Coordinates of C-alpha atoms in Angstrom, one line a residue:
Chain A
K1 CA -76.7 -96.9 -5.2
N2 CA -74.7 -94.2 -3.8
E3 CA -71.4 -93.1 -4.5
V4 CA -70.4 -92.3 -1.0
E5 CA -71.5 -94.4 1.9
Q6 CA -70.6 -94.0 5.1
S7 CA -71.4 -96.8 8.3
P8 CA -72.4 -97.1 10.5
Q9 CA -75.7 -94.2 10.7
N10 CA -75.8 -93.7 13.8
L11 CA -73.0 -95.3 17.1
T12 CA -73.4 -94.7 20.1
A13 CA -70.3 -95.2 22.9
Q14 CA -69.4 -94.7 25.7
E15 CA -67.2 -92.1 27.4
G16 CA -63.4 -93.3 26.7
E17 CA -63.7 -95.6 24.0
F18 CA -62.2 -95.6 19.8
I19 CA -64.5 -94.8 17.9
T20 CA -63.7 -95.8 13.8
I21 CA -66.5 -94.1 11.4
N22 CA -66.1 -95.7 7.1
C23 CA -66.5 -94.0 4.0
S24 CA -66.2 -95.7 0.5
Y25 CA -67.0 -94.0 -2.4
S26 CA -67.4 -95.6 -5.8
V27 CA -66.3 -92.7 -8.2
G28 CA -62.6 -91.0 -8.2
I29 CA -62.0 -88.3 -6.5
S30 CA -59.5 -85.4 -6.1
A31 CA -60.1 -85.4 -2.0
L32 CA -62.0 -86.8 0.2
H33 CA -63.1 -84.2 3.1
W34 CA -64.1 -85.7 6.9
L35 CA -67.2 -82.7 8.6
Q36 CA -68.7 -82.9 11.7
Q37 CA -71.8 -80.6 12.5
H38 CA -73.5 -80.8 15.7
P39 CA -77.1 -79.8 16.8
G40 CA -77.6 -76.1 15.7
G41 CA -76.3 -76.2 11.9
G42 CA -72.5 -75.1 11.5
I43 CA -70.0 -77.3 10.1
V44 CA -66.6 -77.4 10.5
S45 CA -63.9 -78.8 8.1
L46 CA -61.4 -81.9 10.0
F47 CA -59.4 -83.4 7.3
M48 CA -59.4 -83.0 3.6
L49 CA -57.1 -86.1 2.3
S50 CA -56.2 -87.2 -0.7
S51 CA -53.7 -90.1 0.2
G52 CA -52.2 -91.5 3.6
K53 CA -53.2 -90.2 6.9
K54 CA -53.7 -87.2 9.3
K55 CA -54.1 -86.3 12.6
H56 CA -55.4 -83.7 14.8
G57 CA -55.3 -84.0 18.1
R58 CA -57.5 -87.1 19.3
L59 CA -58.8 -87.3 15.4
I60 CA -57.0 -89.4 12.6
A61 CA -58.1 -89.6 9.4
T62 CA -57.0 -92.4 6.9
I63 CA -57.7 -93.2 2.9
N64 CA -57.3 -95.9 1.0
I65 CA -57.5 -94.6 -2.5
Q66 CA -56.6 -97.9 -4.3
E67 CA -59.8 -99.0 -2.1
K68 CA -61.8 -95.5 -2.2
H69 CA -62.0 -96.0 1.7
S70 CA -61.5 -94.0 4.6
S71 CA -61.6 -94.0 8.0
L72 CA -61.5 -91.5 10.6
H73 CA -61.2 -92.8 13.9
I74 CA -61.4 -90.8 17.8
T75 CA -59.7 -92.0 20.3
A76 CA -60.7 -91.1 24.3
S77 CA -64.1 -90.3 23.3
H78 CA -65.5 -87.7 24.8
P79 CA -69.4 -86.3 24.8
R80 CA -68.5 -83.4 22.9
D81 CA -67.4 -85.5 20.1
S82 CA -71.3 -86.2 20.1
A83 CA -72.2 -84.8 16.7
V84 CA -72.8 -85.8 12.7
Y85 CA -69.5 -86.9 11.0
I86 CA -70.7 -86.0 7.7
C87 CA -67.4 -87.7 4.4
A88 CA -67.9 -86.2 1.4
V89 CA -65.4 -86.6 -2.2
L90 CA -64.2 -84.3 -4.5
P91 CA -64.2 -85.9 -7.5
N92 CA -61.2 -85.6 -10.1
Y93 CA -63.7 -85.9 -13.5
G94 CA -63.9 -83.0 -16.0
G95 CA -66.3 -80.3 -14.3
S96 CA -66.6 -81.2 -11.2
Q97 CA -64.7 -78.7 -9.0
G98 CA -66.2 -77.2 -6.2
N99 CA -68.5 -79.7 -6.5
L100 CA -68.8 -82.2 -3.1
I101 CA -70.6 -85.2 -3.4
F102 CA -71.6 -85.6 0.5
G103 CA -72.6 -89.5 2.6
K104 CA -75.9 -89.2 4.4
G105 CA -73.4 -88.7 7.4
T106 CA -73.0 -90.6 10.6
K107 CA -74.7 -89.9 14.3
L108 CA -72.5 -90.4 16.6
S109 CA -73.5 -90.0 20.8
V110 CA -71.0 -90.4 23.1
K111 CA -72.1 -91.0 26.8
P112 CA -70.7 -89.7 29.8
Chain B
D1 CA -60.6 -63.5 11.4
T2 CA -61.3 -66.9 10.4
E3 CA -64.8 -67.0 9.9
V4 CA -67.6 -67.3 7.8
T5 CA -70.8 -64.9 9.5
Q6 CA -74.7 -65.4 8.0
T7 CA -77.2 -63.6 9.2
P8 CA -79.9 -63.9 10.4
K9 CA -79.6 -67.2 12.1
H10 CA -83.6 -67.7 11.8
L11 CA -85.7 -66.6 9.6
V12 CA -89.7 -67.2 9.2
M13 CA -91.5 -66.2 6.3
G14 CA -94.5 -65.5 4.6
M15 CA -94.9 -67.6 1.1
T16 CA -95.0 -63.3 -0.7
N17 CA -92.4 -62.2 1.0
K18 CA -89.4 -61.0 -0.2
K19 CA -86.6 -61.1 2.0
S20 CA -82.7 -61.7 1.7
L21 CA -79.9 -63.6 3.3
K22 CA -76.3 -63.1 3.8
C23 CA -72.7 -64.0 4.3
E24 CA -70.0 -62.6 4.5
Q25 CA -65.7 -63.5 5.1
H26 CA -62.5 -60.9 5.6
M27 CA -60.5 -64.2 5.0
G28 CA -59.4 -63.1 1.3
H29 CA -61.0 -66.2 0.0
R30 CA -61.7 -66.4 -3.8
A31 CA -65.5 -68.9 -3.9
M32 CA -68.5 -68.4 -2.2
Y33 CA -71.1 -71.6 -1.8
W34 CA -74.5 -71.5 -0.7
Y35 CA -75.7 -75.5 0.3
K36 CA -79.1 -76.2 1.3
Q37 CA -79.7 -79.0 3.9
K38 CA -83.0 -80.6 5.2
A39 CA -83.2 -82.2 8.5
K40 CA -81.1 -85.0 8.6
K41 CA -80.5 -85.3 4.9
P42 CA -76.3 -84.0 3.5
P43 CA -75.9 -80.7 2.4
E44 CA -77.2 -79.9 -1.3
L45 CA -75.2 -77.3 -3.4
M46 CA -76.9 -74.6 -5.0
F47 CA -74.4 -71.7 -6.2
V48 CA -70.9 -71.1 -6.3
Y49 CA -69.4 -68.1 -7.1
S50 CA -65.5 -68.1 -7.7
Y51 CA -63.5 -64.3 -8.2
E52 CA -67.5 -63.0 -7.9
K53 CA -68.3 -64.8 -10.8
L54 CA -71.3 -67.5 -10.8
S55 CA -69.7 -70.6 -11.4
I56 CA -72.3 -73.3 -10.3
N57 CA -75.9 -73.1 -11.1
E58 CA -77.0 -76.8 -9.9
S59 CA -81.2 -76.0 -11.6
V60 CA -82.0 -73.7 -8.5
P61 CA -85.3 -72.2 -9.1
S62 CA -85.4 -68.8 -10.1
R63 CA -87.1 -67.7 -6.8
F64 CA -83.5 -68.2 -5.0
S65 CA -81.3 -65.3 -6.8
P66 CA -78.0 -65.5 -5.6
E67 CA -75.7 -62.0 -5.6
C68 CA -72.0 -61.5 -5.3
P69 CA -71.2 -57.6 -4.3
N70 CA -68.0 -58.3 -3.4
S71 CA -65.3 -60.7 -2.6
S72 CA -66.4 -60.6 0.8
L73 CA -70.3 -60.7 0.6
L74 CA -72.4 -63.2 -0.8
N75 CA -76.0 -62.3 -0.4
L76 CA -79.1 -64.6 -1.2
H77 CA -82.6 -63.3 -2.4
L78 CA -85.5 -65.1 -1.7
H79 CA -88.9 -64.3 -3.3
A80 CA -92.2 -66.7 -3.4
L81 CA -90.8 -69.5 -1.5
Q82 CA -92.7 -72.4 -1.1
P83 CA -93.1 -74.5 2.7
E84 CA -91.2 -77.2 1.1
D85 CA -88.0 -74.6 1.0
S86 CA -87.7 -74.4 4.9
A87 CA -84.7 -75.7 5.5
L88 CA -80.7 -74.6 6.9
Y89 CA -79.1 -72.7 4.5
L90 CA -75.3 -72.3 4.8
C91 CA -72.9 -70.3 3.3
A92 CA -69.4 -72.1 2.1
S93 CA -65.9 -70.5 1.5
S94 CA -62.5 -71.9 0.2
P95 CA -59.2 -70.0 -0.1
R96 CA -58.6 -70.2 -3.8
G97 CA -62.0 -70.6 -6.4
L98 CA -63.4 -73.7 -6.9
L99 CA -62.1 -76.9 -4.5
G100 CA -60.0 -78.9 -7.4
Q101 CA -59.8 -76.0 -10.0
G102 CA -56.4 -74.5 -11.1
R103 CA -52.4 -75.9 -10.7
D104 CA -52.2 -74.1 -7.9
W105 CA -54.8 -75.9 -5.7
T106 CA -53.7 -77.9 -2.9
T107 CA -55.4 -80.8 -0.8
N108 CA -55.0 -78.6 2.3
E109 CA -57.5 -76.7 1.1
K110 CA -60.8 -76.8 3.1
L111 CA -64.2 -75.5 3.2
F112 CA -65.3 -72.8 5.6
F113 CA -68.3 -72.7 7.1
G114 CA -70.8 -70.6 8.6
S115 CA -73.2 -71.5 11.5
G116 CA -76.5 -71.4 9.0
T117 CA -79.7 -69.8 8.3
Q118 CA -82.7 -71.6 9.9
L119 CA -85.3 -70.5 7.2
S120 CA -88.8 -71.7 7.8
V121 CA -91.5 -70.6 5.3
L122 CA -95.1 -70.6 6.1

């Protein structure tokens, strides 16, 4: 069993739809990252959070530490949101500093 | 300057060649990372330098040799690579050393990634 599981693996949406991507993890963590990777490679860090909720523009990330679950929401989705979204956790056990555990990613396609 | 710059963007090399990948940041970040990413897979950590010292080496073959000449620059020297080493090589940095390390670490700290070098080994 992977330590970080994302769902769905693939997601197709129509422009304007509300999108949710889920991430569940099995280890104790210091923090959780949401990353965005466009075709061609570069990765952008969207959020890093350890509790509660963060919002940036149309993106909202929430985390429930007790349930070991996080969600990334995109409101009013747009074709430019098409990308792979990756959840990554920073474990809190000794020796894990700097070593993120990555989920396999969710490929999002938003159609006009 | 809030960028991590990687050069070259694309590299094709033979199995007997020696080449180097370069990564540069001028944000004053004190940790720099090399990741390898195969198509449709998540990144895999290779090396981390924190305060210019090698802190993590994830059992990477010796044909990959990292170098951190100063706090702004990170190189990855390549020699005698195999076709299976073809991948996207990503560099990243974080502000205050390894993520999660040190009493000043906060959850506001993020990784900053470069756009990667797409490497093909023939």
